[in-house]
Coordinates of C-alpha atoms (C1' of nucleotides) in Angstrom, one line a residue:
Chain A
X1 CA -8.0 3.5 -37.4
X2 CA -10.9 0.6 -36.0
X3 CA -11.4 1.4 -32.2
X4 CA -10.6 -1.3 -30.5
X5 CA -12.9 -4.3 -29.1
X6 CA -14.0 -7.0 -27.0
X7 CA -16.3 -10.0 -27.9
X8 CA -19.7 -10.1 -27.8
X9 CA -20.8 -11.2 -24.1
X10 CA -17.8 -10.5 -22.4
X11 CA -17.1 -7.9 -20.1
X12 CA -13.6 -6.0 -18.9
X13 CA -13.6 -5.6 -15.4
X14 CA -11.2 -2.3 -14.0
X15 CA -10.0 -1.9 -10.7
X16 CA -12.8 -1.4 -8.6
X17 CA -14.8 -3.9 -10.0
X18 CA -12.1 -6.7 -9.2
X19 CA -11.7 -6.1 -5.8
X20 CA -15.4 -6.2 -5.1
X21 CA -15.3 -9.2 -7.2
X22 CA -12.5 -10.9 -5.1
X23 CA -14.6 -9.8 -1.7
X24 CA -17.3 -12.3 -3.3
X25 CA -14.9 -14.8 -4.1
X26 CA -12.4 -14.8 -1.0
X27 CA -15.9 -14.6 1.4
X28 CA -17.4 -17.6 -0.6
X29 CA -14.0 -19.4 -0.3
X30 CA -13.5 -18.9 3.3
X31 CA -16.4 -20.7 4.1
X32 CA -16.0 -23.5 1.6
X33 CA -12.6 -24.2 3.3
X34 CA -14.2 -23.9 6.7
X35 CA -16.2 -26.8 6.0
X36 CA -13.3 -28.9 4.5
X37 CA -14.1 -28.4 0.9
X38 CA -10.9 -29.0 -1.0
X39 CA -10.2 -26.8 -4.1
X40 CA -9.4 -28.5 -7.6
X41 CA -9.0 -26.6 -11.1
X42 CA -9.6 -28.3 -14.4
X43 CA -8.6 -27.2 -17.8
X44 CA -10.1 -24.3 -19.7
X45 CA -10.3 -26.5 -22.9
X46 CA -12.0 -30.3 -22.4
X47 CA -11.5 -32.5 -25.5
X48 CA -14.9 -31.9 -26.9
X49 CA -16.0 -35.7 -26.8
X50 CA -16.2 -35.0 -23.1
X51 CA -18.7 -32.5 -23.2
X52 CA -21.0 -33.1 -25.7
X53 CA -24.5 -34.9 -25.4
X54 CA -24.2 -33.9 -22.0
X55 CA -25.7 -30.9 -21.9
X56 CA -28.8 -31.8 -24.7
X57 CA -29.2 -31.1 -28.2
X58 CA -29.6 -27.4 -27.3
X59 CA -26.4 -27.4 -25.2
X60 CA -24.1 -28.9 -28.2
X61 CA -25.4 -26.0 -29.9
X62 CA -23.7 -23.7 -27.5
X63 CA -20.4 -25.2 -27.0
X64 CA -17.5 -23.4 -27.8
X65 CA -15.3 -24.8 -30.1
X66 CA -12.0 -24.9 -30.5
X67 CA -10.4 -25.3 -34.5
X68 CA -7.6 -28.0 -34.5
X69 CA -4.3 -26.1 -34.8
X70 CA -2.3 -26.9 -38.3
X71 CA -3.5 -27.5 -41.7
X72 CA -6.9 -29.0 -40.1
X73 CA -9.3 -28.4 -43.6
X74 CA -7.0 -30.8 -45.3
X75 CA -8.2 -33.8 -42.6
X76 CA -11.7 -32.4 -42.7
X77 CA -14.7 -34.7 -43.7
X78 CA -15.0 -33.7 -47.2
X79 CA -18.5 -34.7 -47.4
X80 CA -19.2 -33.1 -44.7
X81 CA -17.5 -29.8 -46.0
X82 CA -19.4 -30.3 -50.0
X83 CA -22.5 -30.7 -48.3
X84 CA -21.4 -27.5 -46.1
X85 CA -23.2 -29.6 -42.8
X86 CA -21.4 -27.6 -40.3
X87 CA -22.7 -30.2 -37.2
X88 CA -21.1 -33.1 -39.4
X89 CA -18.1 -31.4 -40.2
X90 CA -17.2 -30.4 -36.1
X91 CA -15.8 -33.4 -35.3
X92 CA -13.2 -33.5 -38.2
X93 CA -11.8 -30.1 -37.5
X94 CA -12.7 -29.4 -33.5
X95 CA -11.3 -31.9 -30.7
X96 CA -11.7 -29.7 -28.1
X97 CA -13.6 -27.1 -26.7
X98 CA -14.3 -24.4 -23.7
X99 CA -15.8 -25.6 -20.5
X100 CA -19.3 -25.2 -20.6
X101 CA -20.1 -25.7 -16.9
X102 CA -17.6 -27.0 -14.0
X103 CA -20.1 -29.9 -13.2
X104 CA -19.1 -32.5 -16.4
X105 CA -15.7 -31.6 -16.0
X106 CA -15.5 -32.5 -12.3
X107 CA -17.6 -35.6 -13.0
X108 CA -14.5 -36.3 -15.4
X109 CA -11.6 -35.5 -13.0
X110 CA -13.1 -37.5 -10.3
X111 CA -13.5 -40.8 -12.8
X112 CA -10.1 -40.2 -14.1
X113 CA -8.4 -39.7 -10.3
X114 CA -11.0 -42.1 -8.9
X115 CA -7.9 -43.9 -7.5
X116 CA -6.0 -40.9 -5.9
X117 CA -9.5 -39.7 -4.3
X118 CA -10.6 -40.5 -1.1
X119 CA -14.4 -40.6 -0.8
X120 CA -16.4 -38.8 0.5
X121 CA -14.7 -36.3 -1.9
X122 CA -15.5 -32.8 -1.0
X123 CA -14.5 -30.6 -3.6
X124 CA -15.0 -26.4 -4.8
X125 CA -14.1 -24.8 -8.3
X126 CA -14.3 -20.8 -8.8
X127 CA -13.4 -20.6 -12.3
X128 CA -14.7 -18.9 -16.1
X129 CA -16.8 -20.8 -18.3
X130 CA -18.0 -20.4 -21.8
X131 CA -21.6 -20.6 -23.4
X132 CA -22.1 -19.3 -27.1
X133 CA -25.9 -18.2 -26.0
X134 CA -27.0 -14.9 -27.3
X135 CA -26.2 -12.5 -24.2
X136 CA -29.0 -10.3 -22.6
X137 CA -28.9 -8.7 -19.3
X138 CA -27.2 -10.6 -16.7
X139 CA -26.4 -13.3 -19.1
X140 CA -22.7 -13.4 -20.7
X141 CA -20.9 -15.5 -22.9
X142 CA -17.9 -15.8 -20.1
X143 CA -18.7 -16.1 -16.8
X144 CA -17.7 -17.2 -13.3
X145 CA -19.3 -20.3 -11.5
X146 CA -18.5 -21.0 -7.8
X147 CA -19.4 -25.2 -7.2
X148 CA -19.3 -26.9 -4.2
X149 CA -20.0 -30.4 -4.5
X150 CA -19.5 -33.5 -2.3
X151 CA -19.2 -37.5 -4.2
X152 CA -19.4 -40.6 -2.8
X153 CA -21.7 -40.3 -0.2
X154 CA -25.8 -40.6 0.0
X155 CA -26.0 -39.1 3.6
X156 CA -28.7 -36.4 3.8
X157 CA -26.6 -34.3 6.3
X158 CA -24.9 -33.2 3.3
X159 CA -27.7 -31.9 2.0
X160 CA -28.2 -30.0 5.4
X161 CA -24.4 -29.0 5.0
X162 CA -25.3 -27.2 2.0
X163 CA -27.8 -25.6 3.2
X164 CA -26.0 -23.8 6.2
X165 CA -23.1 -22.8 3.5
X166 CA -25.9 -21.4 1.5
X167 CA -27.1 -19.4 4.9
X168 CA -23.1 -18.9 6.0
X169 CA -22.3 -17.5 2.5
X170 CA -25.0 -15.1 1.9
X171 CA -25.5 -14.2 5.9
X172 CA -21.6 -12.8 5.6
X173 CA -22.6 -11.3 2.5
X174 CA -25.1 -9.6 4.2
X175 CA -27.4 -10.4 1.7
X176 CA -31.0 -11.4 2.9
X177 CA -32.1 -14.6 1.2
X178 CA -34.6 -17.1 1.0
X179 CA -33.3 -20.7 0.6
X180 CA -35.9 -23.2 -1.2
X181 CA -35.8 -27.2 -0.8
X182 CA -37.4 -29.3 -2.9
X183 CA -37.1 -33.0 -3.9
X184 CA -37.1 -34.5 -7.2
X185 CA -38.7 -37.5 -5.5
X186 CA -41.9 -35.3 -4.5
X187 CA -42.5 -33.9 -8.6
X188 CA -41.9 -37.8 -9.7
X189 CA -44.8 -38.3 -6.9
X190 CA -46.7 -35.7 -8.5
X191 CA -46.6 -36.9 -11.7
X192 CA -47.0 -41.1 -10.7
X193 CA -50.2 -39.4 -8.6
X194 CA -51.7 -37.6 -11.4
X195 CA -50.8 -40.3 -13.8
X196 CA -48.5 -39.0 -16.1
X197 CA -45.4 -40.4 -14.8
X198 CA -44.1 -40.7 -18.6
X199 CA -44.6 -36.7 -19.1
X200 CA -42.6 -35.6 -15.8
X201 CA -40.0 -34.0 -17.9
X202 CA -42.6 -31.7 -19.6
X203 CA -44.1 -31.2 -16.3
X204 CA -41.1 -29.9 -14.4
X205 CA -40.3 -27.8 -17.3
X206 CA -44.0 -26.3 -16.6
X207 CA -43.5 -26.2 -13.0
X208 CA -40.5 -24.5 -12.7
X209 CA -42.3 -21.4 -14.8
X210 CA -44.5 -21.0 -11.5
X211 CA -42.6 -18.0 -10.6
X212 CA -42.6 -16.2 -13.5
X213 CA -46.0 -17.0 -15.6
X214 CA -48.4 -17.5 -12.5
X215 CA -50.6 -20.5 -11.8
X216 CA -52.5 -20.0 -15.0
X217 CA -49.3 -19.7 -17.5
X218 CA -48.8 -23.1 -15.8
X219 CA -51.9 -24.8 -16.9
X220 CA -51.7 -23.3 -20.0
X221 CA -48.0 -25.1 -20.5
X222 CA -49.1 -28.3 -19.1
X223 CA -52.1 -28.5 -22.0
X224 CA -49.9 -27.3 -24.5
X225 CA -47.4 -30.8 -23.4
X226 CA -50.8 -32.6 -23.6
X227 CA -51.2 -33.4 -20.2
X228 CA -54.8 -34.4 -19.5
X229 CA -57.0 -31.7 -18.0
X230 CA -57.9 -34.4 -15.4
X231 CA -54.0 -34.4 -14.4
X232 CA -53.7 -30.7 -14.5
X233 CA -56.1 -30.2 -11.8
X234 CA -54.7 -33.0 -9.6
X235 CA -51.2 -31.1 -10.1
X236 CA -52.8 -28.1 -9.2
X237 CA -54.3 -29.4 -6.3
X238 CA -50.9 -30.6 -5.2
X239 CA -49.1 -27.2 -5.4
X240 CA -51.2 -25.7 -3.5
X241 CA -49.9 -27.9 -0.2
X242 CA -47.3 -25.6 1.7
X243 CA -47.0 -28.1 4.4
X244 CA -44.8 -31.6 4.1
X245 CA -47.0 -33.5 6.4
X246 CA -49.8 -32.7 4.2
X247 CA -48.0 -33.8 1.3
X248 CA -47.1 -36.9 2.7
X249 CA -51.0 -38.2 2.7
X250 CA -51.6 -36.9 -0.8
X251 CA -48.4 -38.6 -2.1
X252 CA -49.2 -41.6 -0.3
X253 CA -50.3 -43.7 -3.1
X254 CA -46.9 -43.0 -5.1
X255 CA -44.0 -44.6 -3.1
X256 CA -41.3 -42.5 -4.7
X257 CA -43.4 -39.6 -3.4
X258 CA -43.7 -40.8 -0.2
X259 CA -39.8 -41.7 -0.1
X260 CA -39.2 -38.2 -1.5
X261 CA -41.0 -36.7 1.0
X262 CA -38.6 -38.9 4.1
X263 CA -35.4 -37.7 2.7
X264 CA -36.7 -33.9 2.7
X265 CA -38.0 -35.0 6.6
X266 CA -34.6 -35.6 7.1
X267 CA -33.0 -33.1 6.1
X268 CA -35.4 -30.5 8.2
X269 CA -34.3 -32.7 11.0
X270 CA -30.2 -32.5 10.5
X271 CA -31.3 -28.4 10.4
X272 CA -33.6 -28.3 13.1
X273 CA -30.8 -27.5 16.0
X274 CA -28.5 -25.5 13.7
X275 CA -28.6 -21.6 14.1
X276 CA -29.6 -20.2 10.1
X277 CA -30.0 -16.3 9.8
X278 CA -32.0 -17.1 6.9
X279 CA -35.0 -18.4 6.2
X280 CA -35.1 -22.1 4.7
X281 CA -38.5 -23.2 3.4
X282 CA -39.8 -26.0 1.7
X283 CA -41.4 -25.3 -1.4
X284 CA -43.1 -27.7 -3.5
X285 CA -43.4 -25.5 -6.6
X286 CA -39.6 -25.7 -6.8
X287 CA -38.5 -27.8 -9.9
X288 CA -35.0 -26.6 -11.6
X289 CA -34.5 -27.3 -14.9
X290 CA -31.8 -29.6 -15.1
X291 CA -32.9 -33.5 -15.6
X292 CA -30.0 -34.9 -14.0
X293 CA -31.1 -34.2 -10.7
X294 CA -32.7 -37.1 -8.9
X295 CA -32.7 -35.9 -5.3
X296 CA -33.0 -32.8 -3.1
X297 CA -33.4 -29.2 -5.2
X298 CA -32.3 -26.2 -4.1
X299 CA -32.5 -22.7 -5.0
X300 CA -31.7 -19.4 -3.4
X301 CA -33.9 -15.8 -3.9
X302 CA -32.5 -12.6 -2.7
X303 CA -35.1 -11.1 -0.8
X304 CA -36.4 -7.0 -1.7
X305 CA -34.9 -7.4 -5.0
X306 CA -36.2 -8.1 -8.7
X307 CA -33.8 -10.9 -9.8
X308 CA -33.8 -14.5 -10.7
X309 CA -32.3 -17.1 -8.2
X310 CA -28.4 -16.3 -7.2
X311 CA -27.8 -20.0 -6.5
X312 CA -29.1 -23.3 -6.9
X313 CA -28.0 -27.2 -7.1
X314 CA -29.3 -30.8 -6.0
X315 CA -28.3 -34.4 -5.6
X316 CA -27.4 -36.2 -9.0
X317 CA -27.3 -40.0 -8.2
X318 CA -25.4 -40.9 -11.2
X319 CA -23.1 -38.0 -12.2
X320 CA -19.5 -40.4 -13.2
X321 CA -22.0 -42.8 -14.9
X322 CA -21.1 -41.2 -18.5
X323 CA -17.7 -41.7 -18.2
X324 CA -17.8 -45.6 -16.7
X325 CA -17.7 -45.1 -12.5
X326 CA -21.0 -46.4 -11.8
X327 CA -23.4 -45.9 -8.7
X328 CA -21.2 -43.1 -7.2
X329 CA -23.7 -40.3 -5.6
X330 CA -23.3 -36.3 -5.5
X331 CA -24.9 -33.3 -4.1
X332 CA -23.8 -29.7 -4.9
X333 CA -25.0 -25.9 -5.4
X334 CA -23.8 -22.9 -7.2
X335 CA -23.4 -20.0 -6.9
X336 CA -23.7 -17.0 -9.2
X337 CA -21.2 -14.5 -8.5
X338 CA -22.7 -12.1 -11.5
X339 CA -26.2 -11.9 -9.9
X340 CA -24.7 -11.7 -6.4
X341 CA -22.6 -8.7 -7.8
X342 CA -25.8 -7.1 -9.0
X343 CA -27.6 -8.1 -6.1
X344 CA -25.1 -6.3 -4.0
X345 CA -24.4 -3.1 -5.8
X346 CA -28.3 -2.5 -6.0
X347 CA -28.7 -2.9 -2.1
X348 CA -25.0 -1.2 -1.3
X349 CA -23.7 -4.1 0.2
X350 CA -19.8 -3.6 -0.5
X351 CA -17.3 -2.5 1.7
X352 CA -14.8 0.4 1.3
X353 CA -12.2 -0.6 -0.4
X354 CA -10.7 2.6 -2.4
X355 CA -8.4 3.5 0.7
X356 CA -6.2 0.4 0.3
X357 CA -5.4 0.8 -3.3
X358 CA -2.9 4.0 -2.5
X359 CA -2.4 5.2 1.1
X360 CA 0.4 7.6 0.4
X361 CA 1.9 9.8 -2.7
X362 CA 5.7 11.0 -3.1
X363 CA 5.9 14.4 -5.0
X364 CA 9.1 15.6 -5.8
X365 CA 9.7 19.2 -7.3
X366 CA 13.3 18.6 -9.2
X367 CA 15.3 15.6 -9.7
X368 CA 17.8 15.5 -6.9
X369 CA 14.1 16.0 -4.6
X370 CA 13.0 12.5 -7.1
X371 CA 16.2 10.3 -6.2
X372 CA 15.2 11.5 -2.5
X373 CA 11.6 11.0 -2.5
X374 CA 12.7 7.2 -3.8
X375 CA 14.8 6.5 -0.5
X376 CA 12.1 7.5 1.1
X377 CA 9.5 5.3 -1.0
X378 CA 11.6 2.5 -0.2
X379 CA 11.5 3.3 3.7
X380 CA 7.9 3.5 3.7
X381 CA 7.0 0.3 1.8
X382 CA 9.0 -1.9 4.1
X383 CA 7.0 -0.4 7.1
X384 CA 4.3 -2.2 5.2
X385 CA 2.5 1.0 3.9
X386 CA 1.4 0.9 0.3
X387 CA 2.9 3.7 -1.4
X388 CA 4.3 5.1 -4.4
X389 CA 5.9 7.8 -6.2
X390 CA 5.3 10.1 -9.1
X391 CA 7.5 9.1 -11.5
X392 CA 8.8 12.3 -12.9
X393 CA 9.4 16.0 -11.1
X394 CA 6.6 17.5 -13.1
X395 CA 4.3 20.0 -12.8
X396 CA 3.0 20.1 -9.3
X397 CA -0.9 20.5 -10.7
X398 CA -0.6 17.5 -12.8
X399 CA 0.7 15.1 -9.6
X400 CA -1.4 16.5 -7.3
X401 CA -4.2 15.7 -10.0
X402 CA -3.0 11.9 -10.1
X403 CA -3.0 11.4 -6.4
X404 CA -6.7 12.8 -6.5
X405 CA -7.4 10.5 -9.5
X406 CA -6.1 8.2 -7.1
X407 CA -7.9 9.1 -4.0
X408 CA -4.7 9.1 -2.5
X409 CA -5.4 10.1 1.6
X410 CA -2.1 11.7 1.8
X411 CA 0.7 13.5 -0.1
X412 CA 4.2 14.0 0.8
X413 CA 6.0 16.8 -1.1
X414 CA 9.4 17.0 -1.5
X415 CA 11.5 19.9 -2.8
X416 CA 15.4 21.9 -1.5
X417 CA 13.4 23.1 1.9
X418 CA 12.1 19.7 2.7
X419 CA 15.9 17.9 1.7
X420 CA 17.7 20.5 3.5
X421 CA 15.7 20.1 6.8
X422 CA 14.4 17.2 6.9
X423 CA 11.4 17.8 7.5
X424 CA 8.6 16.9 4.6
X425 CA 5.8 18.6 4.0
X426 CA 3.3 16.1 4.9
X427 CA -0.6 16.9 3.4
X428 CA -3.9 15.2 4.0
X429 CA -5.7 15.3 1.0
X430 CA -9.0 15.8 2.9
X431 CA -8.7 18.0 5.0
X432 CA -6.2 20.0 2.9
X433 CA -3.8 20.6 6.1
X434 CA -0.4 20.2 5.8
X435 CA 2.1 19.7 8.4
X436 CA 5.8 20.0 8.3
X437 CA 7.2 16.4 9.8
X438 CA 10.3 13.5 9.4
X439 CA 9.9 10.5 7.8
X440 CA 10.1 9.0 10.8
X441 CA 6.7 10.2 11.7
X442 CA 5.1 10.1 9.2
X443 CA 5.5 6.0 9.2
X444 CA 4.6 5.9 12.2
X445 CA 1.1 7.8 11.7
X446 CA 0.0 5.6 8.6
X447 CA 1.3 2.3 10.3
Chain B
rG14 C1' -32.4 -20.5 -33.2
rU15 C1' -36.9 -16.4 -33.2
rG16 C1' -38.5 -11.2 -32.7
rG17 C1' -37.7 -5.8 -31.5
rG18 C1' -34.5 -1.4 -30.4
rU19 C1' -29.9 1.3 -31.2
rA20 C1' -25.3 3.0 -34.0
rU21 C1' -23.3 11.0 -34.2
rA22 C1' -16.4 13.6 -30.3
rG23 C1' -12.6 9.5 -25.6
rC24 C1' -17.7 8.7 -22.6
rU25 C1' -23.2 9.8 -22.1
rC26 C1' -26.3 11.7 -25.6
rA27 C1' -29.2 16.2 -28.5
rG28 C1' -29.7 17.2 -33.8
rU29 C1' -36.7 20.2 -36.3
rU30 C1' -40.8 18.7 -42.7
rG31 C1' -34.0 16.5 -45.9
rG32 C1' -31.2 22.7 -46.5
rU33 C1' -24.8 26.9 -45.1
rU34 C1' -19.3 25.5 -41.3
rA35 C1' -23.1 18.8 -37.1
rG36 C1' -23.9 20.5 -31.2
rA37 C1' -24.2 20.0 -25.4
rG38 C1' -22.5 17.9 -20.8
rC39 C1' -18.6 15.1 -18.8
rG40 C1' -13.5 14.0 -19.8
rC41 C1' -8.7 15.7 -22.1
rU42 C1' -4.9 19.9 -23.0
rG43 C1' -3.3 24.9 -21.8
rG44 C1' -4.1 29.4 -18.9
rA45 C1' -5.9 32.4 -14.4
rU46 C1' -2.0 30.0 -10.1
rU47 C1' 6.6 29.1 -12.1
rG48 C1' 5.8 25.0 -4.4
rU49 C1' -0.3 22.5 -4.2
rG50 C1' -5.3 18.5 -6.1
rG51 C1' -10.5 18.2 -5.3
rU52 C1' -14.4 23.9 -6.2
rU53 C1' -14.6 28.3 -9.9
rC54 C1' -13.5 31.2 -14.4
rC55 C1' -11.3 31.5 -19.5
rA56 C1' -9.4 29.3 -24.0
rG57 C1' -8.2 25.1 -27.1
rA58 C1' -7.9 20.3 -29.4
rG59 C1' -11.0 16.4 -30.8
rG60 C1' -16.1 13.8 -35.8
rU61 C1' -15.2 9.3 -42.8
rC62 C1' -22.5 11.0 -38.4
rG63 C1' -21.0 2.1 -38.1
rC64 C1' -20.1 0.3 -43.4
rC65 C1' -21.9 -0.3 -48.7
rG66 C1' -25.4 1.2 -52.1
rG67 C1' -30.0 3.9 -53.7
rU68 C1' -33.5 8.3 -54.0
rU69 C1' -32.6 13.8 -54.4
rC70 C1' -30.2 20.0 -56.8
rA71 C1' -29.0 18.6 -51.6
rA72 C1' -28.8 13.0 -46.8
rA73 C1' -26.5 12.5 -39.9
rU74 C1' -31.9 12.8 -41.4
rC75 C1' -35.7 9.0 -46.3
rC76 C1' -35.2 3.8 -48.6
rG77 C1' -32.5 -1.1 -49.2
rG78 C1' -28.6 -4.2 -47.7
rU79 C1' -24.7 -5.3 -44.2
rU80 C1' -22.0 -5.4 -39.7
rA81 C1' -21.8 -4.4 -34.6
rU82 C1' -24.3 -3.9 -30.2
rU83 C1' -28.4 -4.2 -26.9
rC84 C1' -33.3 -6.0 -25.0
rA85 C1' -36.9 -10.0 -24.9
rC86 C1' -38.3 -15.2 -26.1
rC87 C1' -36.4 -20.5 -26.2
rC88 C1' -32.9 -22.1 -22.7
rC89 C1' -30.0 -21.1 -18.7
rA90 C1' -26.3 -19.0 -14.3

RNA sequence: GUGGGUAUAGCUCAGUUGGUUAGAGCGCUGGAUUGUGGUUCCAGAGGUCGCCGGUUCAAAUCCGGUUAUUCACCCCA
C-alpha cells in the first residue's frame, strides 16, 4: 500500500492554520471594503491564449496547462508530436490553463465587461493561483494573491489611497512595516541621464538586486549588461540621493525624470495630512521587476525580520491594451498572505483563536444518558453556544481524551444521577472543578 | 532550466570500518483507574530501511541508475 500524497509545492492547511489564515484575509478584506473596493472572482482556468506572452518567455514556461478533455492526441499537430517539440505541440492539445496571476485576468474581465463597468473601477480578488516554478522556501506552486487595483483613472491620490491601505492593513495586523515609493519615471531619468536609455530594462533588473547583492554586486551586473563604466558611476552617483529635492536637479536634464519626480511630489502631498502608523519613504533604489509598470512602485518590508517584501504593486498605464481597450490607466498592490503568515507566526502576531473552535462537550455514560445529553445539545446550540456531543457512551477516558484533544474549556457529564436530578455534573477542564448545576445555568454561564 | 542535500515505524530522527532478531522520542492501543482528561508508571502493536540493479560469504550501510522531496540560483509572491 503507497502512502498517500500531495503535489509538489502545495501545501494542506489543518484547522489551526485556516483560521489564522482567514484572520489575514477577513482583516485585509475589511479594509479593502472600507475604502469602496468592490470584490470580483474570475475563473480558475483562462483559455490559455489569454495568458500567454504575457508574462515573457520565462513565464509561458511556467504556465499550467490544462490537456483538452476527449480524444485530444488524435487532433494533435502531428508534426509537432514526430518531432516530439512539446512548445509546438501545446497549442493543439492545451486551450486552457490555471491562472498565473490575478493581474491578466482582471485586465481581461474589465475589457470583456468594459460596458457593465463604471470607471473609476475599484476592484479586489483573494483567490489561488498556479505557477509550475520549482518550489523552495516560501515559494509554492499554489498560492494565494490578495489584489487591489483601481482602472480608469490617472489621479495620484490613488496612489496615496494605496498607500494608507498598505499602512491600514499591516497597522491592524500589527505588523511593523516599512512602505517604499518609487517611480518608474525617476529609473527611466536615470537611465536618459546616464545615457543608456535603450538598456533601462537591464538596468532595473540590476537595480532592484540593491538589497540583496550590495552596491558592488550592482556594478558588477550593470558591466556584465555592458553598460558603460562611464554610466555606471553616474548611476551610482544617483542612488546615493535619499532626498527628492536633490533628485530633482540631478534629473533635471531628463524630462521624464523630472516629470517622475512631480507625480512622486504629489503623492507626498495627498499623504502629508493623513495620519500613517508606518513609515512611508521614498527610496530611489526601489525598481520591481515587472516591466509593465510605467508609474509609481511600491513595496512593503516588514521591519525586525529576515524576509523579502510582503507586498508590492505600481501604476501600469496600459494594462487592457493586450486585449483591444486602449489608453485605460491602473494602479494596484499585492499582497502576500504566505510571507505575512510567516511574518506573523515568527513575531507571534496571531490572536487566540483555539477557544472558539469547541466551547463545550456532552459526555454521556449509557445510551438513555446519549438520547439525553442530545436534547440537551440541542438546547445549548440554539443559545448560540458552540457545542457538541460524543457520539457514542464510551469509555469515559477515551471522551474525556477527545475533549482535551479538543481543548474543550468545559465538559458536561451525563449519567442516571445527573438524569434523575437534574442536575449535570458540570467540569471546567482547567481548573479540574466540577460543580453539580441545571442546564439552565449552565447556558447562562457560557452565554 | 542549473547546482547541492535528504529518503529508516503514523511523525521527528539515531544506526559505528559492511556482520546475529534495525533502535529512540513523540503519537497510537491496552492496563494501573468498571463515573473523569491533561501529569506519572507498566505493557503492547507498528518497518519491503523510497524503488531497480550491481559489488560481497554478508548491504539500511559501498557503487550505478531511477523516483520523490527539500535548499539555493535564474525568476518571482
Amino acid at each position: 500500500m503507497s502512502k498517500p500524497s500531495i503535489p509538489k509545492g502545495t501545501r494542506d492547511f489543518g484547522p489551526e492554520e485556516v483560521i489564522k489564515r482567514n484572520y489575514i484575509f477577513d482583516t485585509i478584506r475589511s479594509v479593502f471594503t472600507k475604502y469602496a473596493y468592490q470584490p470580483i472572482e474570475t475563473p480558475t482556468m483562462e483559455n490559455l491564449s489569454t495568458l500567454t506572452g504575457k508574462y515573457g518567455e520565462e513565464g509561458d514556461k511556467l504556465l499550467f496547462k490544462v490537456l483538452n478533455n476527449g480524444d485530444f492526441l488524435s487532433k494533435a499537430n502531428a508534426e509537432a508530436l514526430a518531432e516530439k517539440n512539446s512548445a509546438k505541440l501545446v497549442s493543439s492539445i492545451s486551450k486552457r490553463g490555471l491562472r498565473y496571476d490575478l493581474t491578466v485576468p482582471f485586465a481581461r474581465f474589465v475589457v470583456m465587461h468594459q460596458n457593465d463597468i463604471s470607471f473609476p473601477f475599484k476592484r479586489y480578488q483573494i483567490q489561488r493561483v498556479w505557477r509550475a516554478d520549482r518550489p523552495q522556501k516560501g515559494r509554492y506552486q499554489e498560492f494565494y494573491q490578495c489584489d487591489v487595483d483601481v482602472v480608469g483613472s490617472n489621479s495620484l491620490m490613488y496612489e496615496a489611497e494605496l498607500t494608507q491601505i498598505y499602512d491600514e492593513v499591516f497597522a491592524a495586523l500589527k505588523i511593523p512595516v516599512e512602505i517604499k515609493l518609487n517611480n518608474r519615471k525617476i529609473l527611466a531619468g536615470i537611465a536618459d541621464v546616464a545615457g543608456i536609455s535603450d538598456q533601462f530594462v537591464d538596468m532595473t533588473v540590476a537595480i532592484d538586486k540593491l538589497d540583496k547583492v550590495g552596491m558592488d554586486g550592482v556594478k558588477n551586473e550593470l558591466s556584465k549588461r555592458e553598460i558603460p563604466a562611464a554610466a555606471i558611476a553616474k548611476i551610482e552617483e544617483i542612488l546615493q540621493t535619499t532626498a527628492l529635492a536633490d533628485l530633482k536637479a540631478k534629473l533635471s536634464a531628463s524630462e521624464v525624470g523630472i516629470k517622475g519626480v512631480e507625480e512622486l511630489e504629489q503623492v507626498f502631498d495627498y499623504l502629508s495630512s493623513s495620519d500613517l502608523s508606518n513609515e512611508v519613504q521614498f527610496d530611489v533604489t526601489l525598481a520591481r521587476g515587472l516591466n509593465y509598470y510605467t508609474g509609481c512602485i511600491f513595496e512593503v518590508k516588514a521591519k525586525n525580520v529576515q524576509m523579502g517584501s510582503i507586498g508590492g504593486g505600481g501604476r501600469y498605464d496600459d494594462l487592457t491594451g493586450i486585449f483591444g481597450l486602449k489608453n485605460v490607466s491602473g494602479v494596484g498592490v499585492s499582497f502576500g498572505a504566505e510571507r505575512i503568515y510567516d511574518v506573523m507566526e515568527e513575531l507571534q502576531l496571531f490572536p487566540a483563536t483555539a477557544a472558539d473552535s469547541l466551547k463545550l462537550l456532552f459526555i454521556a455514560f449509557d445510551a438513555e444518558a446519549h438520547a439525553y445529553a442530545f436534547r440537551c445539545l440541542g438546547k445549548v446550540r440554539q443559545a448560540g453556544i458552540t457545542a457538541d456531543l460524543y457520539p457514542e457512551p464510551t469509555k469515559l477516558k477515551k471522551q474525556m481524551k477527545y475533549a482535551n484533544d479538543r481543548r474543550a474549556p468545559y465538559v458536561v457529564l451525563i449519567g442516571g444521577n445527573e438524569m434523575e436530578s437534574g442536575l449535570l455534573t458540570f467540569k471546567n477542564m482547567e481548573s479540574g472543578e466540577q460543580t453539580s448545576v441545571d442546564l439552565e445555568s449552565i447556558i447562562a454561564q457560557l452565554s
